[in-house]
Amino acid sequence: SQQGEEDPQALSIQEGENATMNCSYKTSINNLQWYRQNSGRGLVHLILIRSNEREKHSGRLRVTLDTSKKSSSLLITASRAADTASYFCATALSGNTPLVFGKGTRLSVIA
Amino acid sequence: DTEVTQTPKHLVMGMTNKKSLKCEQHMGHRAMYWYKQKAKKPPELMFVYSYEKLSINESVPSRFSPECPNSSLLNLHLHALQPEDSALYLCASSQVGLAGLVEQYFGPGTRLTVT
């Protein structure tokens, strides 16, 4: 299956700590995206990392991609209670195949 | 305007009802999507429209009927649904392009309950 598998499934941390979520996938991909979803709401795009990139930053977010290990990680630094959400990685095979979302990590940041 | 709107926010319908979900965007996006999401699961793609034409149907039962009347609107017509169809239905839009390269913008969803 192309679908990514996030790890851990759930993560609970204190405000101010860093949160790391991992995504592993099974097939070769061109690019990988990360999305955030607050409870019962729509998804919000966070970052896209291309297959020829190894690391990308956006504010407090740092994403890495290791195509040899078929894995990506999302690091949120100095977490805030507002970061509490589910985080999904999403991948698409080459060509015009649709985006497929991983199973997600539920992050709880406790104030 | 980077917003995708969906109506209604909540919908309760019986198995014999006919209802419609609506989605609207004014970002000039020519690709629009319907997803179904069960609790604690990822969104699952149902349909993709590209330039107002249905380009992907992920083997969705015929009791779900999509419609794209113009480049800003996307509807999902519901008829004779089953209780297992209860879920959050998400609409999204994006520029047309390779799926891995385009950012999708999501609406807040319609929470559907089938009784």
PDB file of N, CA, C and O in Angstrom, chain B residues 6-61:
ATOM      1  N   GLN B   6     -18.254  25.012   3.322  1.00  0.00           N
ATOM      2  CA  GLN B   6     -19.105  23.842   3.165  1.00  0.00           C
ATOM      3  C   GLN B   6     -20.387  24.058   3.945  1.00  0.00           C
ATOM      4  O   GLN B   6     -20.364  24.555   5.073  1.00  0.00           O
ATOM      5  N   THR B   7     -21.482  23.661   3.338  1.00  0.00           N
ATOM      6  CA  THR B   7     -22.767  23.690   4.026  1.00  0.00           C
ATOM      7  C   THR B   7     -23.521  22.392   3.748  1.00  0.00           C
ATOM      8  O   THR B   7     -23.375  21.801   2.660  1.00  0.00           O
ATOM      9  N   PRO B   8     -24.323  21.909   4.724  1.00  0.00           N
ATOM     10  CA  PRO B   8     -24.399  22.445   6.083  1.00  0.00           C
ATOM     11  C   PRO B   8     -23.215  21.966   6.936  1.00  0.00           C
ATOM     12  O   PRO B   8     -22.431  21.139   6.489  1.00  0.00           O
ATOM     13  N   LYS B   9     -23.099  22.467   8.134  1.00  0.00           N
ATOM     14  CA  LYS B   9     -22.052  22.001   9.060  1.00  0.00           C
ATOM     15  C   LYS B   9     -22.399  20.617   9.610  1.00  0.00           C
ATOM     16  O   LYS B   9     -21.529  19.780   9.823  1.00  0.00           O
ATOM     17  N   HIS B  10     -23.668  20.431   9.895  1.00  0.00           N
ATOM     18  CA  HIS B  10     -24.154  19.155  10.412  1.00  0.00           C
ATOM     19  C   HIS B  10     -25.388  18.752   9.617  1.00  0.00           C
ATOM     20  O   HIS B  10     -26.179  19.601   9.220  1.00  0.00           O
ATOM     21  N   LEU B  11     -25.549  17.447   9.430  1.00  0.00           N
ATOM     22  CA  LEU B  11     -26.716  16.940   8.730  1.00  0.00           C
ATOM     23  C   LEU B  11     -27.093  15.591   9.309  1.00  0.00           C
ATOM     24  O   LEU B  11     -26.243  14.714   9.429  1.00  0.00           O
ATOM     25  N   VAL B  12     -28.373  15.471   9.684  1.00  0.00           N
ATOM     26  CA  VAL B  12     -28.908  14.187  10.122  1.00  0.00           C
ATOM     27  C   VAL B  12     -29.964  13.792   9.096  1.00  0.00           C
ATOM     28  O   VAL B  12     -30.852  14.583   8.784  1.00  0.00           O
ATOM     29  N   MET B  13     -29.847  12.614   8.561  1.00  0.00           N
ATOM     30  CA  MET B  13     -30.808  12.180   7.547  1.00  0.00           C
ATOM     31  C   MET B  13     -31.161  10.722   7.740  1.00  0.00           C
ATOM     32  O   MET B  13     -30.343   9.915   8.226  1.00  0.00           O
ATOM     33  N   GLY B  14     -32.387  10.394   7.339  1.00  0.00           N
ATOM     34  CA  GLY B  14     -32.821   9.016   7.386  1.00  0.00           C
ATOM     35  C   GLY B  14     -32.365   8.277   6.135  1.00  0.00           C
ATOM     36  O   GLY B  14     -31.916   8.879   5.156  1.00  0.00           O
ATOM     37  N   MET B  15     -32.484   6.986   6.188  1.00  0.00           N
ATOM     38  CA  MET B  15     -31.985   6.161   5.085  1.00  0.00           C
ATOM     39  C   MET B  15     -32.790   6.330   3.798  1.00  0.00           C
ATOM     40  O   MET B  15     -32.325   5.978   2.714  1.00  0.00           O
ATOM     41  N   THR B  16     -33.981   6.914   3.894  1.00  0.00           N
ATOM     42  CA  THR B  16     -34.780   7.110   2.677  1.00  0.00           C
ATOM     43  C   THR B  16     -34.723   8.539   2.171  1.00  0.00           C
ATOM     44  O   THR B  16     -35.308   8.874   1.138  1.00  0.00           O
ATOM     45  N   ASN B  17     -34.009   9.404   2.880  1.00  0.00           N
ATOM     46  CA  ASN B  17     -33.942  10.825   2.493  1.00  0.00           C
ATOM     47  C   ASN B  17     -33.024  11.047   1.300  1.00  0.00           C
ATOM     48  O   ASN B  17     -32.142  10.249   0.993  1.00  0.00           O
ATOM     49  N   LYS B  18     -33.255  12.194   0.666  1.00  0.00           N
ATOM     50  CA  LYS B  18     -32.317  12.716  -0.326  1.00  0.00           C
ATOM     51  C   LYS B  18     -31.834  14.071   0.168  1.00  0.00           C
ATOM     52  O   LYS B  18     -32.654  14.938   0.478  1.00  0.00           O
ATOM     53  N   LYS B  19     -30.534  14.240   0.225  1.00  0.00           N
ATOM     54  CA  LYS B  19     -29.964  15.507   0.676  1.00  0.00           C
ATOM     55  C   LYS B  19     -28.742  15.814  -0.181  1.00  0.00           C
ATOM     56  O   LYS B  19     -28.238  14.960  -0.914  1.00  0.00           O
ATOM     57  N   SER B  20     -28.267  17.059  -0.064  1.00  0.00           N
ATOM     58  CA  SER B  20     -27.063  17.453  -0.794  1.00  0.00           C
ATOM     59  C   SER B  20     -26.101  18.208   0.108  1.00  0.00           C
ATOM     60  O   SER B  20     -26.526  18.997   0.956  1.00  0.00           O
ATOM     61  N   LEU B  21     -24.830  17.956  -0.097  1.00  0.00           N
ATOM     62  CA  LEU B  21     -23.769  18.729   0.552  1.00  0.00           C
ATOM     63  C   LEU B  21     -23.216  19.706  -0.486  1.00  0.00           C
ATOM     64  O   LEU B  21     -23.103  19.362  -1.666  1.00  0.00           O
ATOM     65  N   LYS B  22     -22.865  20.891   0.010  1.00  0.00           N
ATOM     66  CA  LYS B  22     -22.382  21.923  -0.917  1.00  0.00           C
ATOM     67  C   LYS B  22     -21.007  22.403  -0.494  1.00  0.00           C
ATOM     68  O   LYS B  22     -20.683  22.488   0.689  1.00  0.00           O
ATOM     69  N   CYS B  23     -20.228  22.761  -1.481  1.00  0.00           N
ATOM     70  CA  CYS B  23     -18.860  23.240  -1.269  1.00  0.00           C
ATOM     71  C   CYS B  23     -18.608  24.376  -2.255  1.00  0.00           C
ATOM     72  O   CYS B  23     -19.006  24.302  -3.424  1.00  0.00           O
ATOM     73  N   GLU B  24     -17.922  25.415  -1.782  1.00  0.00           N
ATOM     74  CA  GLU B  24     -17.657  26.565  -2.636  1.00  0.00           C
ATOM     75  C   GLU B  24     -16.269  27.115  -2.358  1.00  0.00           C
ATOM     76  O   GLU B  24     -15.835  27.167  -1.218  1.00  0.00           O
ATOM     77  N   GLN B  25     -15.581  27.515  -3.434  1.00  0.00           N
ATOM     78  CA  GLN B  25     -14.282  28.175  -3.277  1.00  0.00           C
ATOM     79  C   GLN B  25     -14.158  29.260  -4.347  1.00  0.00           C
ATOM     80  O   GLN B  25     -14.707  29.121  -5.433  1.00  0.00           O
ATOM     81  N   HIS B  26     -13.433  30.307  -4.002  1.00  0.00           N
ATOM     82  CA  HIS B  26     -13.241  31.430  -4.927  1.00  0.00           C
ATOM     83  C   HIS B  26     -11.759  31.741  -5.090  1.00  0.00           C
ATOM     84  O   HIS B  26     -11.351  32.900  -5.178  1.00  0.00           O
ATOM     85  N   MET B  27     -10.956  30.680  -5.090  1.00  0.00           N
ATOM     86  CA  MET B  27      -9.515  30.849  -5.265  1.00  0.00           C
ATOM     87  C   MET B  27      -9.084  30.625  -6.705  1.00  0.00           C
ATOM     88  O   MET B  27      -7.888  30.632  -6.991  1.00  0.00           O
ATOM     89  N   GLY B  28     -10.045  30.345  -7.576  1.00  0.00           N
ATOM     90  CA  GLY B  28      -9.700  30.077  -8.966  1.00  0.00           C
ATOM     91  C   GLY B  28      -9.159  28.680  -9.195  1.00  0.00           C
ATOM     92  O   GLY B  28      -8.579  28.407 -10.252  1.00  0.00           O
ATOM     93  N   HIS B  29      -9.329  27.820  -8.179  1.00  0.00           N
ATOM     94  CA  HIS B  29      -8.850  26.456  -8.330  1.00  0.00           C
ATOM     95  C   HIS B  29      -9.736  25.671  -9.292  1.00  0.00           C
ATOM     96  O   HIS B  29     -10.955  25.777  -9.249  1.00  0.00           O
ATOM     97  N   ARG B  30      -9.110  24.865 -10.134  1.00  0.00           N
ATOM     98  CA  ARG B  30      -9.892  24.103 -11.101  1.00  0.00           C
ATOM     99  C   ARG B  30      -9.916  22.615 -10.770  1.00  0.00           C
ATOM    100  O   ARG B  30     -10.379  21.798 -11.579  1.00  0.00           O
ATOM    101  N   ALA B  31      -9.367  22.244  -9.615  1.00  0.00           N
ATOM    102  CA  ALA B  31      -9.475  20.870  -9.133  1.00  0.00           C
ATOM    103  C   ALA B  31     -10.222  20.905  -7.797  1.00  0.00           C
ATOM    104  O   ALA B  31      -9.914  21.712  -6.915  1.00  0.00           O
ATOM    105  N   MET B  32     -11.216  20.029  -7.664  1.00  0.00           N
ATOM    106  CA  MET B  32     -11.988  19.958  -6.426  1.00  0.00           C
ATOM    107  C   MET B  32     -12.185  18.504  -6.050  1.00  0.00           C
ATOM    108  O   MET B  32     -12.253  17.627  -6.915  1.00  0.00           O
ATOM    109  N   TYR B  33     -12.278  18.265  -4.742  1.00  0.00           N
ATOM    110  CA  TYR B  33     -12.235  16.914  -4.210  1.00  0.00           C
ATOM    111  C   TYR B  33     -13.320  16.713  -3.154  1.00  0.00           C
ATOM    112  O   TYR B  33     -13.649  17.635  -2.403  1.00  0.00           O
ATOM    113  N   TRP B  34     -13.822  15.483  -3.076  1.00  0.00           N
ATOM    114  CA  TRP B  34     -14.614  15.052  -1.931  1.00  0.00           C
ATOM    115  C   TRP B  34     -13.854  13.936  -1.218  1.00  0.00           C
ATOM    116  O   TRP B  34     -13.386  12.990  -1.867  1.00  0.00           O
ATOM    117  N   TYR B  35     -13.782  14.063   0.124  1.00  0.00           N
ATOM    118  CA  TYR B  35     -13.195  13.042   0.963  1.00  0.00           C
ATOM    119  C   TYR B  35     -14.228  12.620   2.011  1.00  0.00           C
ATOM    120  O   TYR B  35     -15.053  13.416   2.447  1.00  0.00           O
ATOM    121  N   LYS B  36     -14.099  11.398   2.465  1.00  0.00           N
ATOM    122  CA  LYS B  36     -14.879  10.885   3.587  1.00  0.00           C
ATOM    123  C   LYS B  36     -13.900  10.557   4.704  1.00  0.00           C
ATOM    124  O   LYS B  36     -12.850   9.947   4.454  1.00  0.00           O
ATOM    125  N   GLN B  37     -14.240  10.961   5.928  1.00  0.00           N
ATOM    126  CA  GLN B  37     -13.355  10.688   7.057  1.00  0.00           C
ATOM    127  C   GLN B  37     -14.147  10.143   8.241  1.00  0.00           C
ATOM    128  O   GLN B  37     -15.023  10.809   8.769  1.00  0.00           O
ATOM    129  N   LYS B  38     -13.784   8.933   8.653  1.00  0.00           N
ATOM    130  CA  LYS B  38     -14.353   8.345   9.854  1.00  0.00           C
ATOM    131  C   LYS B  38     -13.484   8.777  11.034  1.00  0.00           C
ATOM    132  O   LYS B  38     -12.327   9.158  10.893  1.00  0.00           O
ATOM    133  N   ALA B  39     -14.069   8.636  12.231  1.00  0.00           N
ATOM    134  CA  ALA B  39     -13.383   9.078  13.445  1.00  0.00           C
ATOM    135  C   ALA B  39     -12.029   8.383  13.611  1.00  0.00           C
ATOM    136  O   ALA B  39     -11.921   7.170  13.436  1.00  0.00           O
ATOM    137  N   LYS B  40     -11.024   9.180  13.904  1.00  0.00           N
ATOM    138  CA  LYS B  40      -9.658   8.703  14.159  1.00  0.00           C
ATOM    139  C   LYS B  40      -9.049   7.974  12.971  1.00  0.00           C
ATOM    140  O   LYS B  40      -8.168   7.123  13.140  1.00  0.00           O
ATOM    141  N   LYS B  41      -9.520   8.291  11.775  1.00  0.00           N
ATOM    142  CA  LYS B  41      -8.976   7.714  10.548  1.00  0.00           C
ATOM    143  C   LYS B  41      -8.547   8.840   9.624  1.00  0.00           C
ATOM    144  O   LYS B  41      -8.981   9.984   9.788  1.00  0.00           O
ATOM    145  N   PRO B  42      -7.714   8.554   8.645  1.00  0.00           N
ATOM    146  CA  PRO B  42      -7.348   9.597   7.687  1.00  0.00           C
ATOM    147  C   PRO B  42      -8.477   9.847   6.691  1.00  0.00           C
ATOM    148  O   PRO B  42      -9.359   8.996   6.517  1.00  0.00           O
ATOM    149  N   PRO B  43      -8.447  10.972   6.013  1.00  0.00           N
ATOM    150  CA  PRO B  43      -9.439  11.207   4.945  1.00  0.00           C
ATOM    151  C   PRO B  43      -9.236  10.200   3.815  1.00  0.00           C
ATOM    152  O   PRO B  43      -8.097   9.876   3.447  1.00  0.00           O
ATOM    153  N   GLU B  44     -10.344   9.733   3.271  1.00  0.00           N
ATOM    154  CA  GLU B  44     -10.304   8.815   2.132  1.00  0.00           C
ATOM    155  C   GLU B  44     -10.912   9.518   0.921  1.00  0.00           C
ATOM    156  O   GLU B  44     -12.034  10.016   0.992  1.00  0.00           O
ATOM    157  N   LEU B  45     -10.172   9.523  -0.148  1.00  0.00           N
ATOM    158  CA  LEU B  45     -10.637  10.200  -1.352  1.00  0.00           C
ATOM    159  C   LEU B  45     -11.857   9.490  -1.929  1.00  0.00           C
ATOM    160  O   LEU B  45     -11.902   8.251  -2.021  1.00  0.00           O
ATOM    161  N   MET B  46     -12.848  10.309  -2.334  1.00  0.00           N
ATOM    162  CA  MET B  46     -14.028   9.761  -3.003  1.00  0.00           C
ATOM    163  C   MET B  46     -14.023  10.137  -4.484  1.00  0.00           C
ATOM    164  O   MET B  46     -14.106   9.282  -5.355  1.00  0.00           O
ATOM    165  N   PHE B  47     -13.963  11.438  -4.738  1.00  0.00           N
ATOM    166  CA  PHE B  47     -14.061  11.945  -6.109  1.00  0.00           C
ATOM    167  C   PHE B  47     -13.083  13.096  -6.320  1.00  0.00           C
ATOM    168  O   PHE B  47     -12.779  13.836  -5.396  1.00  0.00           O
ATOM    169  N   VAL B  48     -12.637  13.219  -7.579  1.00  0.00           N
ATOM    170  CA  VAL B  48     -11.852  14.377  -7.989  1.00  0.00           C
ATOM    171  C   VAL B  48     -12.461  14.948  -9.247  1.00  0.00           C
ATOM    172  O   VAL B  48     -12.774  14.200 -10.196  1.00  0.00           O
ATOM    173  N   TYR B  49     -12.637  16.266  -9.272  1.00  0.00           N
ATOM    174  CA  TYR B  49     -13.046  16.977 -10.467  1.00  0.00           C
ATOM    175  C   TYR B  49     -11.893  17.853 -10.938  1.00  0.00           C
ATOM    176  O   TYR B  49     -11.244  18.520 -10.143  1.00  0.00           O
ATOM    177  N   SER B  50     -11.665  17.818 -12.237  1.00  0.00           N
ATOM    178  CA  SER B  50     -10.633  18.650 -12.840  1.00  0.00           C
ATOM    179  C   SER B  50     -11.274  19.392 -14.006  1.00  0.00           C
ATOM    180  O   SER B  50     -11.835  18.748 -14.909  1.00  0.00           O
ATOM    181  N   TYR B  51     -11.199  20.702 -13.976  1.00  0.00           N
ATOM    182  CA  TYR B  51     -11.870  21.525 -14.990  1.00  0.00           C
ATOM    183  C   TYR B  51     -13.333  21.121 -15.138  1.00  0.00           C
ATOM    184  O   TYR B  51     -13.846  20.945 -16.261  1.00  0.00           O
ATOM    185  N   GLU B  52     -13.985  20.947 -14.008  1.00  0.00           N
ATOM    186  CA  GLU B  52     -15.427  20.653 -13.920  1.00  0.00           C
ATOM    187  C   GLU B  52     -15.802  19.292 -14.498  1.00  0.00           C
ATOM    188  O   GLU B  52     -16.991  19.001 -14.674  1.00  0.00           O
ATOM    189  N   LYS B  53     -14.836  18.463 -14.760  1.00  0.00           N
ATOM    190  CA  LYS B  53     -15.136  17.103 -15.246  1.00  0.00           C
ATOM    191  C   LYS B  53     -14.647  16.087 -14.213  1.00  0.00           C
ATOM    192  O   LYS B  53     -13.552  16.245 -13.643  1.00  0.00           O
ATOM    193  N   LEU B  54     -15.439  15.050 -14.009  1.00  0.00           N
ATOM    194  CA  LEU B  54     -15.063  14.016 -13.062  1.00  0.00           C
ATOM    195  C   LEU B  54     -13.847  13.272 -13.601  1.00  0.00           C
ATOM    196  O   LEU B  54     -13.896  12.687 -14.677  1.00  0.00           O
ATOM    197  N   SER B  55     -12.751  13.305 -12.833  1.00  0.00           N
ATOM    198  CA  SER B  55     -11.538  12.647 -13.317  1.00  0.00           C
ATOM    199  C   SER B  55     -11.208  11.400 -12.505  1.00  0.00           C
ATOM    200  O   SER B  55     -10.545  10.500 -13.014  1.00  0.00           O
ATOM    201  N   ILE B  56     -11.627  11.354 -11.260  1.00  0.00           N
ATOM    202  CA  ILE B  56     -11.375  10.174 -10.428  1.00  0.00           C
ATOM    203  C   ILE B  56     -12.632   9.858  -9.615  1.00  0.00           C
ATOM    204  O   ILE B  56     -13.211  10.746  -8.994  1.00  0.00           O
ATOM    205  N   ASN B  57     -13.036   8.595  -9.668  1.00  0.00           N
ATOM    206  CA  ASN B  57     -14.098   8.077  -8.822  1.00  0.00           C
ATOM    207  C   ASN B  57     -13.501   6.857  -8.153  1.00  0.00           C
ATOM    208  O   ASN B  57     -13.243   5.858  -8.832  1.00  0.00           O
ATOM    209  N   GLU B  58     -13.282   6.931  -6.853  1.00  0.00           N
ATOM    210  CA  GLU B  58     -12.612   5.840  -6.139  1.00  0.00           C
ATOM    211  C   GLU B  58     -13.601   4.728  -5.768  1.00  0.00           C
ATOM    212  O   GLU B  58     -13.760   4.378  -4.598  1.00  0.00           O
ATOM    213  N   SER B  59     -14.295   4.238  -6.799  1.00  0.00           N
ATOM    214  CA  SER B  59     -15.237   3.116  -6.593  1.00  0.00           C
ATOM    215  C   SER B  59     -16.254   3.405  -5.491  1.00  0.00           C
ATOM    216  O   SER B  59     -16.535   2.575  -4.632  1.00  0.00           O
ATOM    217  N   VAL B  60     -16.782   4.614  -5.538  1.00  0.00           N
ATOM    218  CA  VAL B  60     -17.754   5.036  -4.522  1.00  0.00           C
ATOM    219  C   VAL B  60     -19.143   4.513  -4.911  1.00  0.00           C
ATOM    220  O   VAL B  60     -19.521   4.565  -6.090  1.00  0.00           O
ATOM    221  N   PRO B  61     -19.915   4.023  -3.939  1.00  0.00           N
ATOM    222  CA  PRO B  61     -21.268   3.532  -4.250  1.00  0.00           C
ATOM    223  C   PRO B  61     -22.128   4.613  -4.905  1.00  0.00           C
ATOM    224  O   PRO B  61     -21.964   5.810  -4.627  1.00  0.00           O
TER     225      PRO B  61
END
